[in-house]
mmCIF file of C-alpha atoms in Angstrom:
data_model
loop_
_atom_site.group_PDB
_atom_site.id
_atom_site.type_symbol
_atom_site.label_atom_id
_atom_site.label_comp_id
_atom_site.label_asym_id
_atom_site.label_seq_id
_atom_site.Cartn_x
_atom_site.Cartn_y
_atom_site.Cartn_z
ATOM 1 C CA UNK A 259 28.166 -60.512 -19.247
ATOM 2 C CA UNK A 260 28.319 -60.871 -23.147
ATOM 3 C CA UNK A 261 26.669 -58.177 -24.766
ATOM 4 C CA UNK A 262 23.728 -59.329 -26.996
ATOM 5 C CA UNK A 263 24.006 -59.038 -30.975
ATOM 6 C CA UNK A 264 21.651 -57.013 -32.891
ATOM 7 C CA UNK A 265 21.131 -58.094 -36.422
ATOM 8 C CA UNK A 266 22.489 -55.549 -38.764
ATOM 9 C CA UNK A 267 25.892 -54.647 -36.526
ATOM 10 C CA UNK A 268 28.687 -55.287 -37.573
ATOM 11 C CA UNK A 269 32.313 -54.237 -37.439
ATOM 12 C CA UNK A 270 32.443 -51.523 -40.519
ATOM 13 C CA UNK A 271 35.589 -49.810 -39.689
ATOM 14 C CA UNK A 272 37.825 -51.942 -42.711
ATOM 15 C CA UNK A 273 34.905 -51.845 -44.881
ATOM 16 C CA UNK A 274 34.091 -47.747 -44.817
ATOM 17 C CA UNK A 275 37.922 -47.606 -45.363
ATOM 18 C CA UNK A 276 38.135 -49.995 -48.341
ATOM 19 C CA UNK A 277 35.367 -48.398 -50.086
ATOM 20 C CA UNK A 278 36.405 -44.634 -49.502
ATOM 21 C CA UNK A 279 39.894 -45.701 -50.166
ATOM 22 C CA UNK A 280 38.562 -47.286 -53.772
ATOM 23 C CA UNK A 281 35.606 -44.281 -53.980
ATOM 24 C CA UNK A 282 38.605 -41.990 -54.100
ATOM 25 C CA UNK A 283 40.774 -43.605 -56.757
ATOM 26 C CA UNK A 284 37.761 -43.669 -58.820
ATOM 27 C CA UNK A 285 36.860 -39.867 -58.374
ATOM 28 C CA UNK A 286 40.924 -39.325 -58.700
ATOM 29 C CA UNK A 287 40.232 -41.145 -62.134
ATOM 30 C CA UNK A 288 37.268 -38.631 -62.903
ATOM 31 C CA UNK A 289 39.039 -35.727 -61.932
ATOM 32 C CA UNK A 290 41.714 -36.323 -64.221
ATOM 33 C CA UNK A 291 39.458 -37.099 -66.869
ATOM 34 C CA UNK A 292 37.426 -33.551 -66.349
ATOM 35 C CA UNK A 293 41.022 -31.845 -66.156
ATOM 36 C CA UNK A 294 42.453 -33.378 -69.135
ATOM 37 C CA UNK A 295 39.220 -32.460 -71.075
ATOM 38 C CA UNK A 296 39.700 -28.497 -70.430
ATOM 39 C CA UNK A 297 43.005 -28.670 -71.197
ATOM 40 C CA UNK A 298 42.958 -30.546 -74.940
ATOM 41 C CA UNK A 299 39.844 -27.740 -75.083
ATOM 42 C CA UNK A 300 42.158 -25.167 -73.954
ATOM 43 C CA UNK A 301 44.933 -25.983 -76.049
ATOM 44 C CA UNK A 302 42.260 -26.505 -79.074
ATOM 45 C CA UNK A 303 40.772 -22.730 -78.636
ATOM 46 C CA UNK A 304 44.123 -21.199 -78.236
ATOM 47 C CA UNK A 305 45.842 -22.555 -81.483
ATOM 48 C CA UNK A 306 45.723 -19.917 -84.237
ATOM 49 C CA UNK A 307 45.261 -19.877 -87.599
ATOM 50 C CA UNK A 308 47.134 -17.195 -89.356
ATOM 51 C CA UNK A 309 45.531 -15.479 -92.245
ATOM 52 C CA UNK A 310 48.321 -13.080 -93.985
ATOM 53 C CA UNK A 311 47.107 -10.718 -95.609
ATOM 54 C CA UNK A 312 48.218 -9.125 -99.468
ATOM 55 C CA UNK A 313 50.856 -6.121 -99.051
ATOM 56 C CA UNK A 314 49.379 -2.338 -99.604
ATOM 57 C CA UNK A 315 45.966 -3.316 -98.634
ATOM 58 C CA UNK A 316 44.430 0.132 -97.542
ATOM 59 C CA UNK A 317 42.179 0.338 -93.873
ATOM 60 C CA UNK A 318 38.985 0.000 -95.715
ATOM 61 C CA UNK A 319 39.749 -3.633 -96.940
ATOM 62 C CA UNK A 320 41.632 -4.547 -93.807
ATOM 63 C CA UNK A 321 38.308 -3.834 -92.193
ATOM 64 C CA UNK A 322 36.061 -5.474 -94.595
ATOM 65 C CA UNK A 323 37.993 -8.549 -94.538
ATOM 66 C CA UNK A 324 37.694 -8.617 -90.818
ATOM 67 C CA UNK A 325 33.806 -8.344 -90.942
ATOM 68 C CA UNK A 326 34.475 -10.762 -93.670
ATOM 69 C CA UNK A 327 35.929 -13.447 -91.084
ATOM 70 C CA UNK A 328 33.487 -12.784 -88.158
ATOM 71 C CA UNK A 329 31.159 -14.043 -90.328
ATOM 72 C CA UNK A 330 32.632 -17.227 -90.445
ATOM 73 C CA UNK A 331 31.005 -20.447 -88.403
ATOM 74 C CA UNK A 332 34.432 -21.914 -87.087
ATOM 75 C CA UNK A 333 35.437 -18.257 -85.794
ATOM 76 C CA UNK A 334 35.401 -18.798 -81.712
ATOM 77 C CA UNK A 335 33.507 -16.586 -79.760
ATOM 78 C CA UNK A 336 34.257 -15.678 -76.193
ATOM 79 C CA UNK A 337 31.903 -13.465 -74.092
ATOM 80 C CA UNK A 338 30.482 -12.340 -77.586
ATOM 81 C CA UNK A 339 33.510 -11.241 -78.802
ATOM 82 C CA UNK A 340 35.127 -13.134 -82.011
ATOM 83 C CA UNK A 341 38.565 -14.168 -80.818
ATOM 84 C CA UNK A 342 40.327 -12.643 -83.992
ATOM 85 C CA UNK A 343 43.701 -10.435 -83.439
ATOM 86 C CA UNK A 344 45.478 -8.034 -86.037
ATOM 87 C CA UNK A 345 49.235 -8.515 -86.221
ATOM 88 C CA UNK A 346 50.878 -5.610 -88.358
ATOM 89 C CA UNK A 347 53.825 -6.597 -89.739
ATOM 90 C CA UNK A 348 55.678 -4.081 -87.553
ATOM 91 C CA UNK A 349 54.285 -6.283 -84.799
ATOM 92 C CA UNK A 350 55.184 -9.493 -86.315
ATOM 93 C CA UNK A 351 58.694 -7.925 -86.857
ATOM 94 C CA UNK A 352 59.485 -7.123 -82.750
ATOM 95 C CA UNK A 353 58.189 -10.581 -82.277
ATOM 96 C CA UNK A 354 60.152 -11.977 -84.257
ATOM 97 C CA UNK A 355 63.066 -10.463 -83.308
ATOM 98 C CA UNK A 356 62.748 -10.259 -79.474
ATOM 99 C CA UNK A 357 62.248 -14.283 -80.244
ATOM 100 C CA UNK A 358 65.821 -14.953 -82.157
ATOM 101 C CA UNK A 359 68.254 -11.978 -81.198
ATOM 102 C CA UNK A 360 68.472 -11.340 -84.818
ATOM 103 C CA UNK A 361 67.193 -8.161 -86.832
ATOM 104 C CA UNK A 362 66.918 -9.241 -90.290
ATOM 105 C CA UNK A 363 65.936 -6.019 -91.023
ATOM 106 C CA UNK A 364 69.358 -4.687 -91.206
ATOM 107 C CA UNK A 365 70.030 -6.989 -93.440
ATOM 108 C CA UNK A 366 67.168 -7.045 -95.846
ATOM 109 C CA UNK A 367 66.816 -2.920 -95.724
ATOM 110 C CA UNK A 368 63.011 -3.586 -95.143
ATOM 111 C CA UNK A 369 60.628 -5.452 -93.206
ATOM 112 C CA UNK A 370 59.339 -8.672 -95.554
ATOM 113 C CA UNK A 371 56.690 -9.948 -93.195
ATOM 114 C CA UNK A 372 52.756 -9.060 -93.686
ATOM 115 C CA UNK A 373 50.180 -7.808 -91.659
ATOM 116 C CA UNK A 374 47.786 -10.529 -90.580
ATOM 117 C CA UNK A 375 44.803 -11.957 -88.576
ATOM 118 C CA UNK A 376 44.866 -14.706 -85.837
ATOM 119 C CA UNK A 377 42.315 -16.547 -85.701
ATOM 120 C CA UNK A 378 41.297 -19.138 -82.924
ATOM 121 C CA UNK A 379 38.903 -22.200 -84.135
ATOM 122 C CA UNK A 380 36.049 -23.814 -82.335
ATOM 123 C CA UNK A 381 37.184 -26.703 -80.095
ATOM 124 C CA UNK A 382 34.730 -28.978 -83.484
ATOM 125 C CA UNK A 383 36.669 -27.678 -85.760
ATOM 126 C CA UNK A 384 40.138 -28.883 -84.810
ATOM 127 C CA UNK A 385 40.221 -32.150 -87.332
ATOM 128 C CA UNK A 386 42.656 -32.255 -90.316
ATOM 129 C CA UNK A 387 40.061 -32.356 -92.753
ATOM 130 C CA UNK A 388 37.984 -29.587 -91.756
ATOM 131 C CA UNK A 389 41.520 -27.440 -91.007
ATOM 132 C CA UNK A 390 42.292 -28.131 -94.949
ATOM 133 C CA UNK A 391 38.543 -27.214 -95.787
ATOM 134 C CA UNK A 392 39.020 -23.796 -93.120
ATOM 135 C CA UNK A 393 42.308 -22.805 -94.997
ATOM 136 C CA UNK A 394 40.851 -23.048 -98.201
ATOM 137 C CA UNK A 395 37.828 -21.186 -97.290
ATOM 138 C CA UNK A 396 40.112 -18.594 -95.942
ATOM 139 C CA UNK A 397 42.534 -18.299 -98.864
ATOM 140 C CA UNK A 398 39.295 -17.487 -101.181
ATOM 141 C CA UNK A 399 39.044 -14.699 -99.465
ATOM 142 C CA UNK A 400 39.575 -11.342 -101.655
ATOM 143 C CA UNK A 401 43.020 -9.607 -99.735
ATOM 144 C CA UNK A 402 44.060 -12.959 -97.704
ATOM 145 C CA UNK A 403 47.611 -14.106 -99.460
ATOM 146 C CA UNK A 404 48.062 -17.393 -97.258
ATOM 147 C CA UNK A 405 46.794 -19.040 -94.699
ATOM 148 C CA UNK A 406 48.646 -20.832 -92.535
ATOM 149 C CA UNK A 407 48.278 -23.381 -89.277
ATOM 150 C CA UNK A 408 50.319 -26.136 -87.342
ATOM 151 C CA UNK A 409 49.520 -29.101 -89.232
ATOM 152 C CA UNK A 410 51.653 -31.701 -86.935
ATOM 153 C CA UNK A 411 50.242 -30.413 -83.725
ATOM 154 C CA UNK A 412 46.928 -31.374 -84.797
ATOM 155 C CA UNK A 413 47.431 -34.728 -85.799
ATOM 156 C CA UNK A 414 49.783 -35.397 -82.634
ATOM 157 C CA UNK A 415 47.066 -33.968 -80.248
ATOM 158 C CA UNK A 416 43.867 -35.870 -81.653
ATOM 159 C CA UNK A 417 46.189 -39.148 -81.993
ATOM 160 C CA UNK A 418 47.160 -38.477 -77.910
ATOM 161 C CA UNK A 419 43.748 -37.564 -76.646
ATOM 162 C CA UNK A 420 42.179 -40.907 -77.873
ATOM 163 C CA UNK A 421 45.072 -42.651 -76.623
ATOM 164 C CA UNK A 422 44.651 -41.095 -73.200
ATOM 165 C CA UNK A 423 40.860 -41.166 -72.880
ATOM 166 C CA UNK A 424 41.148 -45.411 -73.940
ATOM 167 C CA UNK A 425 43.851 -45.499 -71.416
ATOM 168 C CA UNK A 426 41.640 -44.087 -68.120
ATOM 169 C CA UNK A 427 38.332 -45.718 -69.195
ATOM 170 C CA UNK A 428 39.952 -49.003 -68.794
ATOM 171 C CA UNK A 429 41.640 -47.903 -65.579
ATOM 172 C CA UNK A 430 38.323 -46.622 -64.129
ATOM 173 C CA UNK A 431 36.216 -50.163 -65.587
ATOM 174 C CA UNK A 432 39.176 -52.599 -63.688
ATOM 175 C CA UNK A 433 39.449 -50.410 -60.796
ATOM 176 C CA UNK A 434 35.179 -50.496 -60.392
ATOM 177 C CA UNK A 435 35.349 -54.584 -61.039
ATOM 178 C CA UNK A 436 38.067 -54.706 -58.194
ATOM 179 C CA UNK A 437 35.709 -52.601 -56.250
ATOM 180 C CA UNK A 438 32.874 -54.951 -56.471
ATOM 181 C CA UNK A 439 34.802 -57.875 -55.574
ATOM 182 C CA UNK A 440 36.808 -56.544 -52.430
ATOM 183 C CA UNK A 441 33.598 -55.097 -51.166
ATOM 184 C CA UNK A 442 31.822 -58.212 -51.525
ATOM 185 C CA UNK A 443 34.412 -60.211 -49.910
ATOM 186 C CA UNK A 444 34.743 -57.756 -47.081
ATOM 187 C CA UNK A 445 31.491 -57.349 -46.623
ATOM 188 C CA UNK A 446 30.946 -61.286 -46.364
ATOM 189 C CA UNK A 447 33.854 -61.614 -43.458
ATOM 190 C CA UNK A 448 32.425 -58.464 -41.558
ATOM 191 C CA UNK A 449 28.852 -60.694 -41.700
ATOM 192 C CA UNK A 450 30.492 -63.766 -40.760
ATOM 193 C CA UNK A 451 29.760 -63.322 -37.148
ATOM 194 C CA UNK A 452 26.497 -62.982 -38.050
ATOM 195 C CA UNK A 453 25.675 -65.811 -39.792
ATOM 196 C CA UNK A 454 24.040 -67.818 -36.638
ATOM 197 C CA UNK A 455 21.801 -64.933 -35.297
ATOM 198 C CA UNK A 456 20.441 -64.517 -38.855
ATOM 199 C CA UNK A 457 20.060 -68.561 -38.821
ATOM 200 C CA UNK A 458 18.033 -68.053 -35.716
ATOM 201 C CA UNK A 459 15.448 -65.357 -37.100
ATOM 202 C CA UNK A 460 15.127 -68.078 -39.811
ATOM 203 C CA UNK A 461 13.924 -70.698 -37.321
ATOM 204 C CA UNK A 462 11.484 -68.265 -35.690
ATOM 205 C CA UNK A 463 9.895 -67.450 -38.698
ATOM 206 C CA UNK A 464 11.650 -64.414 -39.748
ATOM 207 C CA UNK A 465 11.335 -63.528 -43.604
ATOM 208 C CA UNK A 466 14.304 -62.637 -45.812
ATOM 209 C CA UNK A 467 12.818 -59.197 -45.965
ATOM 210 C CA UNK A 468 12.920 -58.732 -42.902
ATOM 211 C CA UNK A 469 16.268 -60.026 -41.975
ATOM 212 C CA UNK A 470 17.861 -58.075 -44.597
ATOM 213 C CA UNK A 471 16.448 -54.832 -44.124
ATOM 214 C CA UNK A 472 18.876 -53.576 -41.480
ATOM 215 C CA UNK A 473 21.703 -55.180 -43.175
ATOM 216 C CA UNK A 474 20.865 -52.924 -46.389
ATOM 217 C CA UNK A 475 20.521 -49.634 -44.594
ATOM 218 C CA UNK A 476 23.626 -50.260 -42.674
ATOM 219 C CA UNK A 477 25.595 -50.493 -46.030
ATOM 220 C CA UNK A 478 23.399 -47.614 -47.852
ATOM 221 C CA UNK A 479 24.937 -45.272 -44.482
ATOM 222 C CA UNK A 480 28.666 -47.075 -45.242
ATOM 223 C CA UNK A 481 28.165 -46.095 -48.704
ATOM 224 C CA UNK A 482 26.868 -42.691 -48.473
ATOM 225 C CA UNK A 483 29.739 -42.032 -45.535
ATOM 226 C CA UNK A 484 32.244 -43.247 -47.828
ATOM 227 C CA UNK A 485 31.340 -41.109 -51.054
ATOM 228 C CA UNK A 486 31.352 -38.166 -48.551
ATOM 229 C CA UNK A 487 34.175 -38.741 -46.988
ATOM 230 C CA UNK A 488 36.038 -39.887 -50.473
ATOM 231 C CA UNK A 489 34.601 -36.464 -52.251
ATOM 232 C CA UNK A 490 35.497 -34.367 -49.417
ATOM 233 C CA UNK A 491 38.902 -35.812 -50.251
ATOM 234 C CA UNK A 492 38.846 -35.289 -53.789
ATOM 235 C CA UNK A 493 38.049 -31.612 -52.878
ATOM 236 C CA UNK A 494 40.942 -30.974 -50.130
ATOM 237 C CA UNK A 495 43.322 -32.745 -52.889
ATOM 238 C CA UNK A 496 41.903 -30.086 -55.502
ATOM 239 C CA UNK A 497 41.858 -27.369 -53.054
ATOM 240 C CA UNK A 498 45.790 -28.104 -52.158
ATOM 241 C CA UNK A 499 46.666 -28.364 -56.115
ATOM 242 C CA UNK A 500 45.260 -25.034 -56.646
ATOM 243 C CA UNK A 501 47.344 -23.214 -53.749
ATOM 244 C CA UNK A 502 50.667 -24.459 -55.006
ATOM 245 C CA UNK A 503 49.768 -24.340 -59.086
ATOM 246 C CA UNK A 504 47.394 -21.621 -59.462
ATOM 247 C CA UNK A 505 47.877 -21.748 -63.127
ATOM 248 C CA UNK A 506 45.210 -25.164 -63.092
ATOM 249 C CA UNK A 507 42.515 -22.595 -62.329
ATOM 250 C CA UNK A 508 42.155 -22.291 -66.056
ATOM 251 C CA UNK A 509 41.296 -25.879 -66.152
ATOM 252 C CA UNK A 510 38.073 -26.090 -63.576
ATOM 253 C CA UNK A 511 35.137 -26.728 -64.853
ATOM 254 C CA UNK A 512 32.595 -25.900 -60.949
ATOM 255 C CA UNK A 513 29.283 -27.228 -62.597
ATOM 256 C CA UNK A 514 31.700 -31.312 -63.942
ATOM 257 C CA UNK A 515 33.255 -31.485 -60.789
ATOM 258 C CA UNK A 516 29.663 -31.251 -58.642
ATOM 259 C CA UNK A 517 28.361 -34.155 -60.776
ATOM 260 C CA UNK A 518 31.311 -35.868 -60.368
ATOM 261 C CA UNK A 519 31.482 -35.349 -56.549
ATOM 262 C CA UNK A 520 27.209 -36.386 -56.391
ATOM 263 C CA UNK A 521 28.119 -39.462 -58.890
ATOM 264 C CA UNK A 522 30.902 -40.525 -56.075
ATOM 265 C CA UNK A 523 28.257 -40.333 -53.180
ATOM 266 C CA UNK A 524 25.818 -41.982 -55.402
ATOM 267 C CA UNK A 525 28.345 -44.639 -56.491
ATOM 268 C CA UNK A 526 28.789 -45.291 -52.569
ATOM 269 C CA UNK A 527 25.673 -45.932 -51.746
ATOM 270 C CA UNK A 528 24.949 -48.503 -54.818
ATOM 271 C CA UNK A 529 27.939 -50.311 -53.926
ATOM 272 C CA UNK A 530 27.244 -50.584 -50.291
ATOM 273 C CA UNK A 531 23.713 -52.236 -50.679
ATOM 274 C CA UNK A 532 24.038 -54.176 -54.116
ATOM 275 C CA UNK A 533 27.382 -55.561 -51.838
ATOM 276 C CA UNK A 534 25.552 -56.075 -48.881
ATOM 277 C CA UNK A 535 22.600 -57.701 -50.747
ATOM 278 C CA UNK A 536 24.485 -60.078 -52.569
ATOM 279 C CA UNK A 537 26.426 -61.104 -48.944
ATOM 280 C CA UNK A 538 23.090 -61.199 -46.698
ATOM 281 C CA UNK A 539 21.640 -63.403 -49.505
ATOM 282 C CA UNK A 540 24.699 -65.408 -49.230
ATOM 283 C CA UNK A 541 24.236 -66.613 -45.429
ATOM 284 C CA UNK A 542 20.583 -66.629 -45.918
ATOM 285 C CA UNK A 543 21.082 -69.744 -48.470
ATOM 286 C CA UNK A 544 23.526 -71.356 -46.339
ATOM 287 C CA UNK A 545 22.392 -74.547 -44.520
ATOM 288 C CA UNK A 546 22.948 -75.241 -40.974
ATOM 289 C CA UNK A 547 26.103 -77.591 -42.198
ATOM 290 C CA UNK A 548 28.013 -74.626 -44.101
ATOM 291 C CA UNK A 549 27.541 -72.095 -41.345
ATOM 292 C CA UNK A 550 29.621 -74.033 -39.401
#
C-alpha cells in the first residue's frame, strides 16, 4: 500500500547537509575574521615606543617624567594600570648582549646606552601620522633625548590588514550568493515530488497561505538545525585548535564569538524560509502543463 503524502514532507537529508556544510564555511569565514582582529589588536598594543631618556637624570625627574607620560591620551591602559616599563641602561645592556654574543662593553670601557621608558600605544593610535605627531609630543618632553618606534612595521601592518579584511569580505559575499542559489535549487528538486499534491489543494480551494505554511516551517526547523549543528561545529573546531595551540587563547574574544555563533543560527533560519518561499511560490505559479 503506498503511503499517502503530506504536504510539507519532503526528503531534507541533502538539503540540512548543504546548508550546514555552507553555514559552516561562512562561520569558518567569521571566525577568522574575529581571530585576525585580536591579533592586528594584539600586535598593535604590544609594539613599543621607546622614549630614551637624557644621561645623569637624578630619581626625582625620572619620576616626574613618568607621571609626565601617564598623563598622556595615547598611553594604553590595562586593568588600570598604564602599560609603561623602565629599562635602565644596565638592563638594556644584558639585553643587548644576551641578544648578539657580543659585550661591547669591553670594548667601549663603559656602557653607552640610556635608561628609558616603553611605552605601548592605543590600538587608534597606531597610524603614521599620529606616530610622527606621538614622537614629537614625546621628544618635547623636558629629560626625554629621543624617541624612537618601528616605522616600517607600521606601514606594512595597516597596508596588510586592509588587504586581508577586502580579501574575506569578498569571500564571505560569493560564498553567501552561492548559498542562496544551491539552496534554492535544492530546495526546488526536494519539492519536486510535491508539485501535484500542492496542484491538488489548488483545485480544492486551498489558498497559497495555506499551502505554504508547512512548507515554511519545515525550512525555518532545516535552518535552525543547520546553524546549530554548523555552530556546534565551529565550536568543536575551536575547541580542538585550542588543545593543540594553546597560545590562540590570547586571541578569543567569548562575548564576538556568541554573536557570531547566534548570527549563524539566525542566518539558517532566513535562508531556509526566504529559500523555501521563493521554491513553494515557484510550483504554486506553475500551470498544469509545466508540472508535467
Amino acid at each position: 500500500m503506498a503511503r499517502k503524502k503530506k504536504v510539507g514532507s519532503y526528503p531534507s537529508g541533502m538539503i540540512m547537509f548543504s546548508l550546514t556544510l555552507a553555514l559552516f564555511l561562512i562561520g569558518l569565514c567569521g571566525m577568522l575574521a574575529i581571530q585576525s582582529k585580536r591579533l592586528v589588536t594584539y600586535i598593535r598594543e604590544n609594539n613599543e615606543v621607546r622614549v630614551f631618556l637624557d644621561k645623569d637624570l637624578d630619581a626625582q625627574k625620572v619620576n616626574a617624567l613618568y607621571r609626565t607620560l601617564v598623563s598622556r591620551p595615547y598611553v594604553l591602559y590595562q586593568n588600570n594600570n598604564p602599560q609603561i616599563t623602565f629599562v635602565t641602561k644596565d638592563s638594556a645592556a644584558k639585553q643587548f648582549i644576551a641578544e648578539t654574543k657580543e659585550d661591547f662593553r669591553q670594548l667601549l670601557g663603559e656602557n653607552p646606552l640610556r635608561d628609558s621608558y616603553r611605552v605601548k600605544l592605543r590600538e587608534d593610535y597606531f597610524e603614521e601620522a599620529k606616530l610622527k605627531s606621538i614622537k614629537a609630543d614625546l621628544e618635547g618632553i623636558n629629560g626625554v633625548f629621543e624617541v624612537v618606534y618601528q616605522e616600517n612595521l607600521v606601514d606594512v601592518i595597516n597596508r596588510n590588514i586592509t588587504k586581508v579584511y577586502l580579501i574575506m569580505s569578498g569571500f564571505a559575499l560569493v560564498l553567501l550568493l552561492i548559498i542562496v542559489v544551491l539552496m534554492n535549487n535544492t530546495i526546488r528538486l526536494a519539492l519536486h515530488s510535491q508539485r501535484l499534491l500542492i496542484r491538488s489543494m489548488q483545485l480544492v480551494g486551498a489558498t497559497n497561505g495555506f499551502i505554504t505554511r508547512p512548507f515554511l516551517r519545515r525550512g525555518m526547523l532545516q535552518g535552525l538545525i543547520s546553524g546549530l549543528v554548523a555552530a556546534s561545529l565551529l565550536v568543536l573546531l575551536l575547541q580542538v585548535a585550542l588543545y593543540n595551540l594553546p597560545e590562540l587563547a590570547v586571541l578569543q574574544e567569548p562575548e564576538k564569538m556568541a554573536m557570531l555563533l547566534a548570527g549563524l543560527v539566525v542566518l539558517g533560519i532566513l535562508i531556509g524560509l526566504i529559500s523555501t518561499f521563493q521554491a513553494v511560490n515557484r510550483y504554486l505559479g506553475m500551470s498544469l502543463d509545466e508540472m508535467y
